[in-house]
Short mmCIF file of C-alpha atoms in Angstrom, two decimals:
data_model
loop_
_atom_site.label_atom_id
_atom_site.label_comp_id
_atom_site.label_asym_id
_atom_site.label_seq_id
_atom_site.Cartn_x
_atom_site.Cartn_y
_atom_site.Cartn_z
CA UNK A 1 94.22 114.96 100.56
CA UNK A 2 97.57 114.33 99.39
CA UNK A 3 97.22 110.91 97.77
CA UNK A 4 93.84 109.11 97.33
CA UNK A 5 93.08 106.86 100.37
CA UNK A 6 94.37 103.40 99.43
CA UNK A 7 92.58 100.54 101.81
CA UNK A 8 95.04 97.83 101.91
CA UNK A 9 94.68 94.48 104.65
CA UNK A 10 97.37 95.84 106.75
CA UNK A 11 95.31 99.20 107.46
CA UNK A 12 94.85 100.14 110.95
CA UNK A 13 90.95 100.81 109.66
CA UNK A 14 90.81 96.92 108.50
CA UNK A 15 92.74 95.12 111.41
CA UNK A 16 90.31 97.46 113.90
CA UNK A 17 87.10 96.43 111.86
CA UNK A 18 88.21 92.46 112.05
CA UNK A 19 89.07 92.75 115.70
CA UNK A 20 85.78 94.21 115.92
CA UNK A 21 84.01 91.54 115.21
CA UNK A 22 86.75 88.86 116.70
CA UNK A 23 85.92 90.03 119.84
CA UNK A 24 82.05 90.08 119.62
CA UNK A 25 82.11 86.21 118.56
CA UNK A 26 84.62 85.95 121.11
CA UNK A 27 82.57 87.38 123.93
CA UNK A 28 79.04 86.15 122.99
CA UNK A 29 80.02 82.82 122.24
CA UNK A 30 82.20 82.20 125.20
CA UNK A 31 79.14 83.87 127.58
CA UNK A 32 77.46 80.54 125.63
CA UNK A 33 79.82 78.29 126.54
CA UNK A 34 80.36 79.23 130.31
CA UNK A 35 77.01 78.98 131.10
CA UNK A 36 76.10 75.81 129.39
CA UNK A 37 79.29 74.42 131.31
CA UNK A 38 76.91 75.07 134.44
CA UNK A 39 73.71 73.21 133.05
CA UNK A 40 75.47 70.52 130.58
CA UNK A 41 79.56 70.19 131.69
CA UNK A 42 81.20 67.67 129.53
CA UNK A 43 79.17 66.82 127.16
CA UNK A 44 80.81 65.45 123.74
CA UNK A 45 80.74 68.67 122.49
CA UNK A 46 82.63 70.85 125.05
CA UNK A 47 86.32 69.59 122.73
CA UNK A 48 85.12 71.29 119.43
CA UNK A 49 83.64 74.30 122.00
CA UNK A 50 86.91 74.62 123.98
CA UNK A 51 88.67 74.53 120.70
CA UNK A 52 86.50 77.31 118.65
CA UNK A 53 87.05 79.56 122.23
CA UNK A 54 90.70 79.16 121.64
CA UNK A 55 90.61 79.96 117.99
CA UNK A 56 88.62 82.91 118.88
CA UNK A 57 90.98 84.13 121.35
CA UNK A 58 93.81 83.81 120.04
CA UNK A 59 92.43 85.49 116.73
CA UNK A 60 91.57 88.46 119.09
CA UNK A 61 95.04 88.67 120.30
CA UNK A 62 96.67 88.38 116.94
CA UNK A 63 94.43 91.36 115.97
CA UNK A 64 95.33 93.17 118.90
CA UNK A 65 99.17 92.69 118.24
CA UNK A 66 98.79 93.61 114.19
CA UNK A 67 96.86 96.64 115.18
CA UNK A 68 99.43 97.53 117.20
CA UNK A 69 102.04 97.38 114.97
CA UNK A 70 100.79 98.36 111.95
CA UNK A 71 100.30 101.59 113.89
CA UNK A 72 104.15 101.23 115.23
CA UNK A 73 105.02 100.77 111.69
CA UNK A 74 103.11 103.48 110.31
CA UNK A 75 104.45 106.02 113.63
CA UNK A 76 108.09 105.32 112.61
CA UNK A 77 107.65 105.81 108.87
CA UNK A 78 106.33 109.00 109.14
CA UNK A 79 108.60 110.33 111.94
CA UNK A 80 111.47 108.70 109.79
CA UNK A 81 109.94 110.78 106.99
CA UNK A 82 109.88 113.92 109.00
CA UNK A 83 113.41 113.50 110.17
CA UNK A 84 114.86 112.51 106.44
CA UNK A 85 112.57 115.73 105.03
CA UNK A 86 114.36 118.01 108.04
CA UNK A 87 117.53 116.59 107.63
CA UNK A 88 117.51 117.38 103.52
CA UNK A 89 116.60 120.78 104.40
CA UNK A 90 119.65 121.41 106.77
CA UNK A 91 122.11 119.94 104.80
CA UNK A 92 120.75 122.40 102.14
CA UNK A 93 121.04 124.80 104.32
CA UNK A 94 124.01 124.79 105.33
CA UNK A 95 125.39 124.31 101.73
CA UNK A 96 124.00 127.64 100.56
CA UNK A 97 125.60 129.31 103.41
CA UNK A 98 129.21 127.43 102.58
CA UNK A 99 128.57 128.30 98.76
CA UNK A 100 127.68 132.34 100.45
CA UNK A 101 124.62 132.70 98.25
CA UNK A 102 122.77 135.88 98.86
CA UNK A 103 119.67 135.78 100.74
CA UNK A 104 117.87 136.32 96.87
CA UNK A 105 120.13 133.77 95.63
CA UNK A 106 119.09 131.43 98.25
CA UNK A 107 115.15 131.75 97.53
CA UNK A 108 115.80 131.24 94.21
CA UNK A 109 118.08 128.28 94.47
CA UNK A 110 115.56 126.76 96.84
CA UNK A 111 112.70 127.30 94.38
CA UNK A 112 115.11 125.60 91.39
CA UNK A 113 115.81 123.05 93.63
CA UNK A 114 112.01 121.98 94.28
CA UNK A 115 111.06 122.18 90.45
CA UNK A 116 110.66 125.40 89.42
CA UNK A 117 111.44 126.87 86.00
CA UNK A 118 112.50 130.81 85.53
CA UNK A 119 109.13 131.58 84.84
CA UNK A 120 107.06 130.00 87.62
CA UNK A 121 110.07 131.78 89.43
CA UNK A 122 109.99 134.98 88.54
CA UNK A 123 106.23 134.71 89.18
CA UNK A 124 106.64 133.76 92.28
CA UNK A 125 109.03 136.55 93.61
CA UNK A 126 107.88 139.19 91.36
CA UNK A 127 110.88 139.66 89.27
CA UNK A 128 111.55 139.57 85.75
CA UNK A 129 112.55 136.67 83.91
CA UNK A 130 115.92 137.99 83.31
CA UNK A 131 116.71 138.52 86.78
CA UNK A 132 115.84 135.14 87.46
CA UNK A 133 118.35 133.99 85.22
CA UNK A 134 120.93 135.66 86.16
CA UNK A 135 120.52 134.70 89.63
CA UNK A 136 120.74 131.20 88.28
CA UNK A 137 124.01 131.87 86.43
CA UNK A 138 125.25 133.48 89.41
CA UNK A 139 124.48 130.52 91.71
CA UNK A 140 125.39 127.92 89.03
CA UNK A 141 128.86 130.14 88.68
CA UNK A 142 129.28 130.39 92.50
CA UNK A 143 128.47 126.63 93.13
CA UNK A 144 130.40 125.35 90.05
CA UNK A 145 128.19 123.02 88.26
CA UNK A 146 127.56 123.23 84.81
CA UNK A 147 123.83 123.99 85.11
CA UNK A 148 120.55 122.87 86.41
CA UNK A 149 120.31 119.52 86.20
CA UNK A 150 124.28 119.21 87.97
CA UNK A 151 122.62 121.65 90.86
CA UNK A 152 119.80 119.43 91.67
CA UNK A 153 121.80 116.41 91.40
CA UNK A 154 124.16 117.67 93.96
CA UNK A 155 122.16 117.26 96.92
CA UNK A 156 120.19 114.01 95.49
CA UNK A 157 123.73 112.53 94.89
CA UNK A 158 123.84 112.30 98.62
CA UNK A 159 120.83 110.89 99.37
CA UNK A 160 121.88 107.85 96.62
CA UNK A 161 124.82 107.73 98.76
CA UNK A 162 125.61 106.10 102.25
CA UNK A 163 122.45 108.24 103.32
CA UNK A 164 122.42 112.23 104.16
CA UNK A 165 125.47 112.68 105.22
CA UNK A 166 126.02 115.11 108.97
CA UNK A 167 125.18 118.23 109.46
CA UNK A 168 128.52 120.66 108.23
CA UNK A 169 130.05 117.08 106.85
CA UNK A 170 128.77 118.22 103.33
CA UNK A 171 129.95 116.87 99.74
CA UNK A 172 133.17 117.43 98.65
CA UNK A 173 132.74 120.73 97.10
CA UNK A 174 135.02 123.80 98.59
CA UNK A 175 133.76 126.49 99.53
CA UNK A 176 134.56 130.15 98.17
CA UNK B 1 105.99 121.78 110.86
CA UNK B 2 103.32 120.08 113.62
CA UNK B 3 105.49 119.75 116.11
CA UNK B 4 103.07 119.18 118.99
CA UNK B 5 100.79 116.49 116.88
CA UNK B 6 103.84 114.21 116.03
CA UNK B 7 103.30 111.06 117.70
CA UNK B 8 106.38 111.61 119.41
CA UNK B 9 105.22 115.29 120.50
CA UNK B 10 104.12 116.94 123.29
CA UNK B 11 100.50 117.31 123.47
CA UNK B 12 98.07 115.00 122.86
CA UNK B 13 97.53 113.16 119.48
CA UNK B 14 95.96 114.91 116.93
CA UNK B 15 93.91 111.64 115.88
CA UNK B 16 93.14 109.01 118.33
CA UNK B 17 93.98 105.04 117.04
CA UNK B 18 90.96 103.23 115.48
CA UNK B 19 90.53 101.11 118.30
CA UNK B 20 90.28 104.14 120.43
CA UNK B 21 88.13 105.82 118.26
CA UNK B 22 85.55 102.89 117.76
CA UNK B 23 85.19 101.81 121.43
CA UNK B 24 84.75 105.05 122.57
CA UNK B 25 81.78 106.34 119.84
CA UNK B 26 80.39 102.42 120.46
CA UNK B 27 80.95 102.40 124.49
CA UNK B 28 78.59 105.61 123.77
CA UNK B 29 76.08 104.48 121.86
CA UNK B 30 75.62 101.47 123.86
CA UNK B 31 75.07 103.72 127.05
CA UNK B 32 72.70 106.22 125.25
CA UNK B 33 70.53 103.40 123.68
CA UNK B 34 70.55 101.18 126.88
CA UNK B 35 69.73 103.72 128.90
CA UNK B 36 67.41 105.91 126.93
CA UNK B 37 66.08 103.86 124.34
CA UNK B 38 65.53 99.73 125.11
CA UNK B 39 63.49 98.98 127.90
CA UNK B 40 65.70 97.43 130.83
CA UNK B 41 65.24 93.39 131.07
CA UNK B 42 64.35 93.17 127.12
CA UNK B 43 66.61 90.79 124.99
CA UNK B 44 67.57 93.88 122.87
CA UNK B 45 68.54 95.34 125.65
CA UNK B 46 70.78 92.25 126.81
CA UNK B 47 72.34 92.40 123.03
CA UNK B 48 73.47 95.19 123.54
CA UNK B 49 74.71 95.26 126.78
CA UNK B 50 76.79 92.45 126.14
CA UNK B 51 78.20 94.50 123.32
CA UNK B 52 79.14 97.02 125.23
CA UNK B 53 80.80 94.67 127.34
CA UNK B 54 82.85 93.43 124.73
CA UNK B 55 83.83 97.03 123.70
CA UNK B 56 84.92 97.43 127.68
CA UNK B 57 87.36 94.64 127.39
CA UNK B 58 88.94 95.40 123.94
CA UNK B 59 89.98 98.91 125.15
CA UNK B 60 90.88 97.14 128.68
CA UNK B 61 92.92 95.15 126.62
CA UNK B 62 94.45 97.85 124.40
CA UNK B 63 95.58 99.73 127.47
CA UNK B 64 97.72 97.38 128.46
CA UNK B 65 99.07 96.29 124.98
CA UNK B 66 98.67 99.54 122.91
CA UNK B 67 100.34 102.38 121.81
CA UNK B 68 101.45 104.48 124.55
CA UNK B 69 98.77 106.97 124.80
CA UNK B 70 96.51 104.24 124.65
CA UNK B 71 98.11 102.56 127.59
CA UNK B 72 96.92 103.45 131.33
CA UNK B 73 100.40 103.71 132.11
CA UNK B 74 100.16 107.17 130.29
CA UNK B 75 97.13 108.40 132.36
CA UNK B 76 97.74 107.02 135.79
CA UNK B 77 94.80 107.41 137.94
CA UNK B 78 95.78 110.68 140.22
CA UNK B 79 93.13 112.91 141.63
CA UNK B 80 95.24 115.44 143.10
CA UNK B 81 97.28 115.84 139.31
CA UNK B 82 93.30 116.57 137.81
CA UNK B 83 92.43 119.13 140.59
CA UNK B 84 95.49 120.82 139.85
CA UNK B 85 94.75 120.58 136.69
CA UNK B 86 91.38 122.00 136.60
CA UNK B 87 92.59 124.85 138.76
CA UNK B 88 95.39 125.72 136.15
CA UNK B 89 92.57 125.13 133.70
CA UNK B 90 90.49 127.88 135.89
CA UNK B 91 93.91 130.72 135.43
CA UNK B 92 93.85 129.77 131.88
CA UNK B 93 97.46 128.27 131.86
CA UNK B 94 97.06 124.28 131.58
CA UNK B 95 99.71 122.02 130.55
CA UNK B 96 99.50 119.67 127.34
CA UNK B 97 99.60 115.88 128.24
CA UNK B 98 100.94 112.96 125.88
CA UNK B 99 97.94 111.43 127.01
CA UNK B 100 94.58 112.20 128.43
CA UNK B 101 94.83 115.06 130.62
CA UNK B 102 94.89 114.23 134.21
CA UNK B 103 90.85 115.49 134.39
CA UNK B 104 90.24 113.30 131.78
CA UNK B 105 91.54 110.54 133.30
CA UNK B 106 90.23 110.39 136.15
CA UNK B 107 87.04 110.42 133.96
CA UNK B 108 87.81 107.81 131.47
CA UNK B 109 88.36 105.45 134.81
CA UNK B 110 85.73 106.60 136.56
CA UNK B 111 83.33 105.43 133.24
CA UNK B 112 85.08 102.24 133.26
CA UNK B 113 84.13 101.45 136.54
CA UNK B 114 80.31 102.29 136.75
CA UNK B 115 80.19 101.11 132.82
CA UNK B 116 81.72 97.76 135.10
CA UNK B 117 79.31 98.17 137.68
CA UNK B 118 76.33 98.52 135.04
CA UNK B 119 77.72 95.19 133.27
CA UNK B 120 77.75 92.98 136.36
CA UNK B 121 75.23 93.52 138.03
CA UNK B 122 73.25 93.23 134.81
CA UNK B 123 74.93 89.99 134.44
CA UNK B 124 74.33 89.00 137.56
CA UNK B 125 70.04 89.61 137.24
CA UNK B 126 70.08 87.55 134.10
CA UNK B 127 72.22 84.38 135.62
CA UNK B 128 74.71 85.43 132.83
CA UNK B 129 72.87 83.88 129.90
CA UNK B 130 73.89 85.30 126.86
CA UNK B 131 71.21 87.32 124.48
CA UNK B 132 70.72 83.98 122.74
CA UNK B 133 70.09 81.79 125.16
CA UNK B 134 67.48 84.75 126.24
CA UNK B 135 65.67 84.88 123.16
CA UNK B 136 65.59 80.41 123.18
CA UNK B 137 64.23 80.84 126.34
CA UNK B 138 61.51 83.62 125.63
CA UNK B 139 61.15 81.84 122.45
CA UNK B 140 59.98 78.40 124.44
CA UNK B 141 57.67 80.74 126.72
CA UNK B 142 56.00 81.88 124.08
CA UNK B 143 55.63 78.30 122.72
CA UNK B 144 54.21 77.48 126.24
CA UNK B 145 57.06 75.88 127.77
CA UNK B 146 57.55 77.13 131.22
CA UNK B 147 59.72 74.61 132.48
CA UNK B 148 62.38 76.63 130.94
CA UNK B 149 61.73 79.19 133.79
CA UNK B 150 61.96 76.55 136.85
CA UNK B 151 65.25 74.51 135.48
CA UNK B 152 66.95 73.81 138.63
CA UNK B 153 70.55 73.34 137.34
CA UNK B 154 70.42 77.41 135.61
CA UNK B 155 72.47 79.55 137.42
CA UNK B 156 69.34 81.98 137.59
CA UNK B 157 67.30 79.84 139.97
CA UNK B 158 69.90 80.62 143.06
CA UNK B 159 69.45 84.29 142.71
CA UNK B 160 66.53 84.79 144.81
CA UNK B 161 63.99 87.90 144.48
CA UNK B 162 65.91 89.68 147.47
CA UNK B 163 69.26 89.80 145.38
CA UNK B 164 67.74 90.50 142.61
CA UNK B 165 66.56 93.71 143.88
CA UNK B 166 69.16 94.79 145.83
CA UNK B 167 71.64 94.20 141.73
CA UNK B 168 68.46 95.78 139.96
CA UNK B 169 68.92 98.71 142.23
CA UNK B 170 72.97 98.62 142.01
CA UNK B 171 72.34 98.42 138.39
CA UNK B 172 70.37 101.36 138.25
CA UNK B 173 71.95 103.82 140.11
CA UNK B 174 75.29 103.21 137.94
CA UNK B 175 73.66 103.96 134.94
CA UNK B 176 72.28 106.83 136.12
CA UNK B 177 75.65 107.86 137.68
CA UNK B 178 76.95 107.06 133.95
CA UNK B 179 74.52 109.21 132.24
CA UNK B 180 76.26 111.91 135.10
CA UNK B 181 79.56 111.14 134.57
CA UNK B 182 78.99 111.54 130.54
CA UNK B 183 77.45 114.73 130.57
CA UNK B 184 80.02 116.49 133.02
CA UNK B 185 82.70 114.67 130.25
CA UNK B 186 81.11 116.24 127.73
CA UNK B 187 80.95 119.61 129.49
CA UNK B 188 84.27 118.93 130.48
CA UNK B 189 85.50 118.95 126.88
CA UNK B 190 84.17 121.90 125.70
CA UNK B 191 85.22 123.92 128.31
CA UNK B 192 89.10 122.30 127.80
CA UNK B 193 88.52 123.01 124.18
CA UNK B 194 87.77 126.68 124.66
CA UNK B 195 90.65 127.31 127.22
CA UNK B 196 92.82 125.53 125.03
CA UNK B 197 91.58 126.32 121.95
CA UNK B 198 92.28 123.63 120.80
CA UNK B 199 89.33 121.06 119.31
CA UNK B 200 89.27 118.00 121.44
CA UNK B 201 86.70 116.09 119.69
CA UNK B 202 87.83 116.25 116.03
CA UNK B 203 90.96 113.82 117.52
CA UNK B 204 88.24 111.46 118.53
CA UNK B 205 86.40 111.25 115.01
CA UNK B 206 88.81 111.73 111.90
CA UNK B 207 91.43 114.09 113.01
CA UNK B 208 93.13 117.20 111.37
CA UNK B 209 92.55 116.06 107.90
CA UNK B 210 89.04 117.26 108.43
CA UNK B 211 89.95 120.97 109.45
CA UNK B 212 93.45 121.45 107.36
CA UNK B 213 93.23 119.86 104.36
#
């Protein structure tokens, strides 16, 4: 479990449970009213019946339509997700490859880029500290920022902006 | 990263909607308990009948206005698509559907219709009254009121024995057919889960967060 399970009104879980039970009032009491229509039709009370039936329905078929799209809304946030996560990792991608990192360099730049400091680095790949950092330099050097903080901000900087930009249509940094 | 369980994706979803999930497990139970458990005619087993009838028409409803693997649009009836299936199934090659696989279709409608069956002609022995107005009436019975029982104007007094027998006999043989139809399902999905390997009941209960994470 990545985050603790939140239960909010607008969860599919909820909106199922209350259309749950819409639909067994809905059902048992409208089985009532049809078959009382047979043995007592239009007495006083068949308005207030004919009105709770509608209420009934039409609660089931506002449950029915939230349920479906809080399940819409949920679909296209996590494909939107998916596609904004992807996208992130192309334009990265492809930047590494314009800046010509080395295959090390670009496992290292990747693991700077998600958080990492030289330590948990070098842990990570096996390598001493030092090499770590000068991998860094050399990617900082080759890439032209003044440091960490100017490397991550590189690629967030687009994000800020008018959205990721197109594959290949990357920031205005030149290459080589 | 799970590119066949996106929602947009090939195969079918790796977690079936709540609505799914809850009339299916409860269109189960009702079967299981009505069949096995209440004894036929008893007001319990009227409550729950009715139940299950309610469950029938939400997901009735829901495949016309749900998501689209909900909808029976995504798993047309076709009987010649789940024989070919099954025989693909049999050479150990079978096709992923965005839906219920053609098999399980024909399934799925095929438990619809005798859970129908089942549901009207059980309507149709008790005149349609409701579970309450069963219990009022057993209630005044037991009281000693019997005119309850020979009240012209109830829809129960023009059903005579004959019919009754004839629905009480309809009524049985679906069920039984049901009970059938749900055991070759459930044989049916644990043979499609071996060829596949891939776990077709976890979707129906809480999904992959219950194997991966």
């Amino acid at each position: 479990m990545t985050r603790p399970p939140t239960l909010r009104l607008t969860h599919p879980a909820v909106i199922t449970a209350f259309l749950m039970v819409q639909t067994l009032a809905a059902v048992f009491f409208l089985g009532d009213v049809v078959t009382e229509l047979f043995t007592d039709p239009l007495g006083p009370h068949v308005v207030l019946e004919g009105l709770t039936a509608l209420a009934l329905i039409s609660g089931m078929a506002f449950g029915t339509l939230t349920l479906r799209a809080a399940l819409d809304r949920l679909r296209t946030q996590s494909a939107a997700l998916a596609v904004a996560a992807g996208s992130l990792a192309q334009v990265i991608d492809t930047q590494f490859t314009d800046w010509r990192l080395t295959p090390a360099e670009r496992d290292v730049g990747l693991l700077a880029l998600k958080g990492l400091d030289v330590a948990e680095i070098a842990a990570v790949r096996g390598a001493a500290t030092g090499t770590v950092r000068a991998q860094l330099a050399h990617i900082y050097a080759k890439t032209g920022v003044s440091g960490r903080a100017q490397f991550a901000a590189f690629f967030v900087e687009d994000l800020l902006g008018s959205g990721v930009p197109a594959i290949g249509a990357g920031p205005s940094a030149t290459s080589s | 990263m799970a590119t066949a369980s996106q929602p947009g994706g090939e195969g079918p979803p790796d977690l079936w909607d709540p609505l799914i999930r809850v009339s299916h497990w409860g269109i189960a139970a009702v079967v299981l308990s009505n069949a096995l458990l209440t004894s036929g005619g008893s007001t319990l087993h009227v409550w729950i009948g009715w139940t299950g009838m309610a469950l029938l028409l939400l997901r009735l409803i829901w495949g016309v206005v749900g998501p689209r693997e909900a909808r029976f649009a995504a798993f047309p009836p076709n009987p010649l698509a789940a024989l070919r299936h099954l025989g693909h199934l049999l050479r150990g090659r079978a096709a992923l559907y965005p839906s219920h696989n053609p098999a399980g279709a024909m399934m799925a409608y095929a438990l619809w219709l005798s859970l129908a069956v089942v549901i009207a002609t059980g309507l149709g022995m008790t005149g349609a009254a409701t579970p309450m107005q069963i219990a009022r009436q057993n209630a005044a019975v037991a009281a000693g009121d019997w005119s309850v029982l020979v009240d012209t104007t109830a829809p129960k007094a023009d059903a005579s024995p004959d019919w009754t027998k004839t629905l009480q006999g309809i009524h049985e043989v679906a069920a039984n057919l049901m009970l059938f139809l749900a055991f070759l399902h459930v044989a049916g999905v644990v043979v499609e889960s071996r060829a596949m390997r891939r776990n077709l009941v976890l979707p129906m209960i809480a999904g992959t967060r219950m194997r991966r994470k």
